[in-house]
Short mmCIF file of C-alpha atoms in Angstrom, two decimals:
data_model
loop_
_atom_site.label_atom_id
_atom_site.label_comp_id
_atom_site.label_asym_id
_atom_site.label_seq_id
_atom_site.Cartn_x
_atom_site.Cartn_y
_atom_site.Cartn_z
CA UNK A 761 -19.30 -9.20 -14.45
CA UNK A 762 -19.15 -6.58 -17.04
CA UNK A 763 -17.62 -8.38 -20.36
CA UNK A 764 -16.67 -5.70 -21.76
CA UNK A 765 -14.50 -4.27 -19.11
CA UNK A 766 -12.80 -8.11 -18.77
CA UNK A 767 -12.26 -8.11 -22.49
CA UNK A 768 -10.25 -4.52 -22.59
CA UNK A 769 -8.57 -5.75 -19.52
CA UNK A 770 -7.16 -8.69 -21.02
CA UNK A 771 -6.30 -7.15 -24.56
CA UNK A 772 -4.53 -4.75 -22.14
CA UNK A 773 -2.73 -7.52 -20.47
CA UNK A 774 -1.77 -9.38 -23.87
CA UNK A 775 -0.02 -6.42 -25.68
CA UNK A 776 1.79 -5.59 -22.54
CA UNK A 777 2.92 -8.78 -21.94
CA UNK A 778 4.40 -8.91 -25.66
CA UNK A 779 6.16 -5.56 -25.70
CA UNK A 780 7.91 -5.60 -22.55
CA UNK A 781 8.50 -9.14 -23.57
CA UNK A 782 7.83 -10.85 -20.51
CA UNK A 783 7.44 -14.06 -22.17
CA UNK A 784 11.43 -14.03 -23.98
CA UNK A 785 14.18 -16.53 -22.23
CA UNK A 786 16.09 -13.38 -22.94
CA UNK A 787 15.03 -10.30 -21.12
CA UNK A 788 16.59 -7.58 -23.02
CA UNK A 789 18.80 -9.59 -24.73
CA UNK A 790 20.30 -11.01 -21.40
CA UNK A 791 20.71 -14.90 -21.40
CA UNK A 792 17.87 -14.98 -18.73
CA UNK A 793 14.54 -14.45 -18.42
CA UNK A 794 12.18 -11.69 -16.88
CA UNK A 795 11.59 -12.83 -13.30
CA UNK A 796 15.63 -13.46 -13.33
CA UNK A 797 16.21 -10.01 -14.25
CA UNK A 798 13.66 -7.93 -12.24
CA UNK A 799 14.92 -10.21 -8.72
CA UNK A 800 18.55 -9.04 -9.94
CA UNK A 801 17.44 -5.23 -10.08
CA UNK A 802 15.38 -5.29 -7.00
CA UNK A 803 18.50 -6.55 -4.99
CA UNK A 804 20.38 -3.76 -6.44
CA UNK A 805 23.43 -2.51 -5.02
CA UNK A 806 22.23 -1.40 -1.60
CA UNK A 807 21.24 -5.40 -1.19
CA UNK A 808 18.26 -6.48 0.10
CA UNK A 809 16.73 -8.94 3.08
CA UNK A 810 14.92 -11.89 1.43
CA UNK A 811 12.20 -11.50 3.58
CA UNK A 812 11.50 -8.00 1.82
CA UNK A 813 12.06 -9.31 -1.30
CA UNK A 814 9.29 -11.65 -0.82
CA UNK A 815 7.03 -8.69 0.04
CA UNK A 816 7.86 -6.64 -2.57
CA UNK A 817 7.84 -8.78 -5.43
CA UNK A 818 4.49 -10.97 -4.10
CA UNK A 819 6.29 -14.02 -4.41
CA UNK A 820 6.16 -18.02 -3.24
CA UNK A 821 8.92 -18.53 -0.84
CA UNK A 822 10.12 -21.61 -2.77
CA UNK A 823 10.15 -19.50 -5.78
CA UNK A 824 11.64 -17.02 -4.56
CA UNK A 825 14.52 -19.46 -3.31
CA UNK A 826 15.03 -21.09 -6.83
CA UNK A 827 15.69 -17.76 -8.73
CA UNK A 828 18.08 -16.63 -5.98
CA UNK A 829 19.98 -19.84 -5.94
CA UNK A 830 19.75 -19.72 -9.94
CA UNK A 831 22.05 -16.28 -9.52
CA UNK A 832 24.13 -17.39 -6.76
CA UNK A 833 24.71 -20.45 -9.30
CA UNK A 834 25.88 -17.70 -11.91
CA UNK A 835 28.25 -15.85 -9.61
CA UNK A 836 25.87 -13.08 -9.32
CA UNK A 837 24.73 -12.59 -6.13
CA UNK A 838 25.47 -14.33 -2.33
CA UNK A 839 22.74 -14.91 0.54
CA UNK A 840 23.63 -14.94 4.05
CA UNK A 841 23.01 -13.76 7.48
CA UNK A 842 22.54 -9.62 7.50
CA UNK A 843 25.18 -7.55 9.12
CA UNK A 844 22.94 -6.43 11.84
CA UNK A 845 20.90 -9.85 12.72
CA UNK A 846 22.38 -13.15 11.85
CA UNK A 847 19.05 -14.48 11.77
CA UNK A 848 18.30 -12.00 8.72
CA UNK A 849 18.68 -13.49 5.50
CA UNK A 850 19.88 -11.12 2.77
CA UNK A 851 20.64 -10.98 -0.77
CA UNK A 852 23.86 -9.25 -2.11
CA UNK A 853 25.36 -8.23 -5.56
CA UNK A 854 28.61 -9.60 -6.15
CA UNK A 855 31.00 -7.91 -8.19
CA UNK A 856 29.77 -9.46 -11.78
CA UNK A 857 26.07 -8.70 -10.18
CA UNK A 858 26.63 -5.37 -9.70
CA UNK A 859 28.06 -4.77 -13.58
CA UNK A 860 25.27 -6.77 -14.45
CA UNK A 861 22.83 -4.44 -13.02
CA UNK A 862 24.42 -1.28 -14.41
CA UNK A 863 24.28 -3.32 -18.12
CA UNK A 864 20.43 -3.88 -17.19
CA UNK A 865 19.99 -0.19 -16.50
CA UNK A 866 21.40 0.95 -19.30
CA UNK A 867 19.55 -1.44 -21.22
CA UNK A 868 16.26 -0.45 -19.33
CA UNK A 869 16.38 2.89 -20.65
CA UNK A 870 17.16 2.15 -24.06
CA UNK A 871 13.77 -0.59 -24.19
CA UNK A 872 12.08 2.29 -22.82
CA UNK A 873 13.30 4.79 -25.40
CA UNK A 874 12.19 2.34 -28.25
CA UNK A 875 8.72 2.19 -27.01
CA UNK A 876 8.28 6.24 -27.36
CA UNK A 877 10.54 6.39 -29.98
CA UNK A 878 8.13 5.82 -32.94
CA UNK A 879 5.63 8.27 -31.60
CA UNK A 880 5.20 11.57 -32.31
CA UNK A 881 5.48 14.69 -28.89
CA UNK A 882 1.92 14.50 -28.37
CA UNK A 883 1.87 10.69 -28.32
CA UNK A 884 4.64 10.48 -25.75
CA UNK A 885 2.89 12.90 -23.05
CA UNK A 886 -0.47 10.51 -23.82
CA UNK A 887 1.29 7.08 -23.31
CA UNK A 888 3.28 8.43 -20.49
CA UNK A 889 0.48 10.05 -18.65
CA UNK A 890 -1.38 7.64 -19.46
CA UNK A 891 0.88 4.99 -17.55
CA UNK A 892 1.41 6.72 -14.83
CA UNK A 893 -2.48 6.41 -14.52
CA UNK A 894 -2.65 3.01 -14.99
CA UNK A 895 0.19 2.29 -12.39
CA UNK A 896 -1.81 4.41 -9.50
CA UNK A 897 -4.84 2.79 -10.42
CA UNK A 898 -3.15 -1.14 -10.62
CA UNK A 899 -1.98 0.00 -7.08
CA UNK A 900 -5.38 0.71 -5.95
CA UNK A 901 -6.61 -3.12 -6.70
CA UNK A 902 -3.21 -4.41 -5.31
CA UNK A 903 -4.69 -2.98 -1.53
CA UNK A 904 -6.87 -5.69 0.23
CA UNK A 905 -8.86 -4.76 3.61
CA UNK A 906 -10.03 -6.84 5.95
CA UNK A 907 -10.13 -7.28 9.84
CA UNK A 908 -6.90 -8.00 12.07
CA UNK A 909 -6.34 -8.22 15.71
CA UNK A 910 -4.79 -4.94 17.40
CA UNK A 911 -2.17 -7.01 18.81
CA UNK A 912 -1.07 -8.18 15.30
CA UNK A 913 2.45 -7.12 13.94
CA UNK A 914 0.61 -5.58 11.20
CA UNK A 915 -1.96 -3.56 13.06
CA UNK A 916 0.67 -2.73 15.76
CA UNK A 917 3.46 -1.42 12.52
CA UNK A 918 -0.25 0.90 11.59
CA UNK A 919 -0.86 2.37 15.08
CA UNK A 920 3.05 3.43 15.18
CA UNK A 921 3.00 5.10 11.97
CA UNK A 922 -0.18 6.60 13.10
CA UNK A 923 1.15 8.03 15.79
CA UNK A 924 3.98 9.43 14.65
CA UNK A 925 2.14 11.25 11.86
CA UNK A 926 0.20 12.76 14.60
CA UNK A 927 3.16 14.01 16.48
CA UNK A 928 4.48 15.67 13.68
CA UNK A 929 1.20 17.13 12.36
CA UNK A 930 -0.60 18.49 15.53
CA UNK A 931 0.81 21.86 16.87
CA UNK A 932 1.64 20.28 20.58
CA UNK A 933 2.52 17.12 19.49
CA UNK A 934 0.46 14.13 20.17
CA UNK A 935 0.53 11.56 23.04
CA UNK A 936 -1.49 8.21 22.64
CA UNK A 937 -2.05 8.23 26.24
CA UNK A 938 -4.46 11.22 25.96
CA UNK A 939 -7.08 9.24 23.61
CA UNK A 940 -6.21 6.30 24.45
CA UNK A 941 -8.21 2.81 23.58
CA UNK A 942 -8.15 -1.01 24.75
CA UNK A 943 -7.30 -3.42 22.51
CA UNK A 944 -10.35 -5.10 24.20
CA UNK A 945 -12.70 -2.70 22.74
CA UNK A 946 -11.68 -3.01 19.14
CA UNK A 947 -12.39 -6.84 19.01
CA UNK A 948 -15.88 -8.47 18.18
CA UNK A 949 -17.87 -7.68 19.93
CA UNK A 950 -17.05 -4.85 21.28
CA UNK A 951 -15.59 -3.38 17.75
CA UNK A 952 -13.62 -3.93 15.24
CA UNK A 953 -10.08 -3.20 13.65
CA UNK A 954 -9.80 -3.31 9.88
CA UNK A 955 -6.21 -3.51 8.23
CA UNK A 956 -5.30 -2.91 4.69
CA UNK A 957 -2.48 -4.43 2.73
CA UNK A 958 -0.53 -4.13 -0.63
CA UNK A 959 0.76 -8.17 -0.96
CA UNK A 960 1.82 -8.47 2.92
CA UNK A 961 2.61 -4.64 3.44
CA UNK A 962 -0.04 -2.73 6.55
CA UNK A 963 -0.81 0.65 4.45
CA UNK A 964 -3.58 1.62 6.45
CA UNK A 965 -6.03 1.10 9.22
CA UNK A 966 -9.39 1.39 10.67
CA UNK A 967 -11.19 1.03 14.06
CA UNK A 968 -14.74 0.54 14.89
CA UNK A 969 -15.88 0.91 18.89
CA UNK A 970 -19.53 -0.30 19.25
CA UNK A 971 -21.70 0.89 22.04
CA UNK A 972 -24.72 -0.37 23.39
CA UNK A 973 -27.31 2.02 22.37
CA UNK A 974 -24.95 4.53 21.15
CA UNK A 975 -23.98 5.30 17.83
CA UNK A 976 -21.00 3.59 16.34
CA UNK A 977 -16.99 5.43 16.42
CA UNK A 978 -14.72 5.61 14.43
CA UNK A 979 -10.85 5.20 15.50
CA UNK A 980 -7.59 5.41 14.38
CA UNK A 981 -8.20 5.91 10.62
CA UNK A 982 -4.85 6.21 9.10
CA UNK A 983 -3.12 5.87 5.27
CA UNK A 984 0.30 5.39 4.32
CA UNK A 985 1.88 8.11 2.27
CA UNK A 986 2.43 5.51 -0.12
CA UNK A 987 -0.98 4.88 -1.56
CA UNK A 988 -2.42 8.26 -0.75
CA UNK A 989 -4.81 9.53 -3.21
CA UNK A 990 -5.80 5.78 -4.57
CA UNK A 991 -8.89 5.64 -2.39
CA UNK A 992 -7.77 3.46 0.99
CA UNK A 993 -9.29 5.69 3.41
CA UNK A 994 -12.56 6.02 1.50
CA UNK A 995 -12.46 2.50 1.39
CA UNK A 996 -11.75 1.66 4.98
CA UNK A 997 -14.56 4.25 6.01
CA UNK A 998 -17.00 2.50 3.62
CA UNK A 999 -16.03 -0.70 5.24
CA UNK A 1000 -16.18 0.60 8.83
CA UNK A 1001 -19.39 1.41 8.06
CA UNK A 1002 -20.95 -1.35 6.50
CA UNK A 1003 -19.79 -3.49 9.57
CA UNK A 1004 -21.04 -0.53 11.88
CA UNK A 1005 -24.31 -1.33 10.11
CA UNK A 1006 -24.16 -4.99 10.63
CA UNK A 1007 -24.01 -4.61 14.03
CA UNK A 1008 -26.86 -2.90 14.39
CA UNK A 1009 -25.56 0.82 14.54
CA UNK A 1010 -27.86 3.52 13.69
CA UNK A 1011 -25.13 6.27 12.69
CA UNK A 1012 -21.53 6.59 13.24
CA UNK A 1013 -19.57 9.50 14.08
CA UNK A 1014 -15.96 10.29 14.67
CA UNK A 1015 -13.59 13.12 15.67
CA UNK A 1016 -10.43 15.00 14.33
CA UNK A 1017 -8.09 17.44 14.93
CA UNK A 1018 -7.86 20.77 12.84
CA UNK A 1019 -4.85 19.85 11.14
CA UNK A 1020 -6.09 17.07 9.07
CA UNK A 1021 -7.90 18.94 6.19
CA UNK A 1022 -7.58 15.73 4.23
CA UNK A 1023 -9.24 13.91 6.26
CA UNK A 1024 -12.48 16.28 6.88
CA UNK A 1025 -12.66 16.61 2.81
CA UNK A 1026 -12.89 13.09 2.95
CA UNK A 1027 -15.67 12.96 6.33
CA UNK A 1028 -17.89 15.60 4.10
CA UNK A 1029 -17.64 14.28 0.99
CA UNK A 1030 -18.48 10.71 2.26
CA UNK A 1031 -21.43 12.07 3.77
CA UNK A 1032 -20.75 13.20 7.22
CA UNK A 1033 -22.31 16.37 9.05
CA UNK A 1034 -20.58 18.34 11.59
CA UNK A 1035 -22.14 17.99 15.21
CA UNK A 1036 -21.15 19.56 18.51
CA UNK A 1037 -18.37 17.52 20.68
CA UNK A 1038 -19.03 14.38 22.10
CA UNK A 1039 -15.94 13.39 24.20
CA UNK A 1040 -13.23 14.80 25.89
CA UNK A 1041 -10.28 14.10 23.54
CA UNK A 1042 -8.28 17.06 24.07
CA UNK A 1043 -6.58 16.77 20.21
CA UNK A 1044 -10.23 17.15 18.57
CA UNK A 1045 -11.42 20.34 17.35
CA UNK A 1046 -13.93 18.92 14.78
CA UNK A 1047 -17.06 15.99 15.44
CA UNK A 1048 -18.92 14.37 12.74
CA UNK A 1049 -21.68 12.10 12.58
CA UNK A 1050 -23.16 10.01 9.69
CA UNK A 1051 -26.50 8.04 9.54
CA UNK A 1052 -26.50 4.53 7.74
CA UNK A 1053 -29.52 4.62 6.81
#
């Protein structure tokens, strides 16, 4: 541990903490206090399903529950079964909710306005790019990775989004069915299927096929839109191939489709060589190989 880095880190955390004023009973001077306030303005006036709530805020069910029953109490907001599925729990803004939101977004704006206020142009554009930095980068050590069945809701809500990225991005469209893969073979110990998460939300994916006496492949490598440019897919490839190595893999290599400049910037600049094909996946136009080493 590097106690220098934990000590700006928590100064960091400190002077935040006391100029948002996270720790007041009276969130910008509204008789309730911060985790109140920022459950009331995630409901909004669109409404929200609990369930999503929980995601998004990273919250303890039973905590969760006591703030939104704390609201109802107030008049504020009313949970019940969603219009679509009456199984569906979902928060709503009453009518004093809803002007209590708009008084909390005016009043968000005007806390915000007395934090730049003091500062001079040039100290604005510094604290405000500077935040904007700091955001991206708190997102990147929100995102956990670690392995997941195929047949998991999470992996399962991944290999959609994967393939409907693909159908919009490859010039003929893309059907699964034409590089298709077993679940079977992306299970120890026959491979491997990484996942990676922001609180309980799939952002990206990974598989690893492992073949005796053949080098390690790499599958299905996908990143949400979301948390593009924080480092996921570098991360998942690292981790693909650290478990490739485990295994006893000698290299690893992988394929892709012309389209996907992204992801060849981030094959080269991880290391990877182009080699000549190695399958028959009619989408690939590109092979790479990598020895771990």
């Amino acid at each position: 541990m590097n106690r220098g880095l934990v000590d700006v880190v928590r100064r960091f955390n400190r002077t935040v903490t006391q100029r948002v004023g996270a720790l007041d009973d009276s969130y910008l001077a509204r008789d309730r206090p911060l985790a109140q306030s920022r459950l009331l303005w995630e409901i909004g006036p669109a409404g929200a399903e609990v369930a999503a709530l929980r995601t998004r805020l990273d919250l303890d069910a039973g905590y969760l529950s006591r703030l939104l029953r704390t609201l109802e109490g107030e008049g504020l907001v009313v949970v019940g079964p969603g219009a679509g599925d009456g199984r569906v729990r979902t928060a709503r803004l009453t009518d004093a909710g809803r002007a209590e939101w708009d008084l909390l977004d005016g009043r968000s704006d005007e806390f915000a306005w007395s934090v730049l206020a003091p500062l001079s142009t040039g100290q604005r554009t510094r604290l405000t790019t500077a935040m904007a930095e700091v955001e991206r980068l708190l997102m990147a050590s929100l995102v956990t990775i670690g392995p997941c069945h195929p047949a998991d809701p999470r992996a399962r809500a991944c290999l959609r989004a994967y393939v409907r990225e693909l159908a919009e991005r490859f010039d003929a469209g893309f059907d699964p069915a034409g590089s298709s893969i077993e679940e079977s073979e992306l299970v120890p110990p026959a491979g491997l299927f990484l996942v990676a998460t922001v609180a309980t939300e799939a952002v990206g994916c990974g598989a690893l096929r492992l073949q005796p006496g053949e080098p390690a492949e790499i599958k299905r490598l996908w990143v949400s839109g979301s948390v593009r440019g924080l480092g996921v897919g570098r991360r998942l490839l690292d981790e693909l191939e650290r478990h490739a190595a485990a295994a006893g893999a000698g290299s690893v290599r992988l394929d892709t489709n012309r389209s996907l400049t992204e992801a060849m910037r981030l094959y080269r600049s991880a290391g990877y060589q182009e080699i000549p094909r190695y399958n028959t996946n009619p989408y690939a136009h590109h092979w790479f190989a990598k020895p771990l080493n």
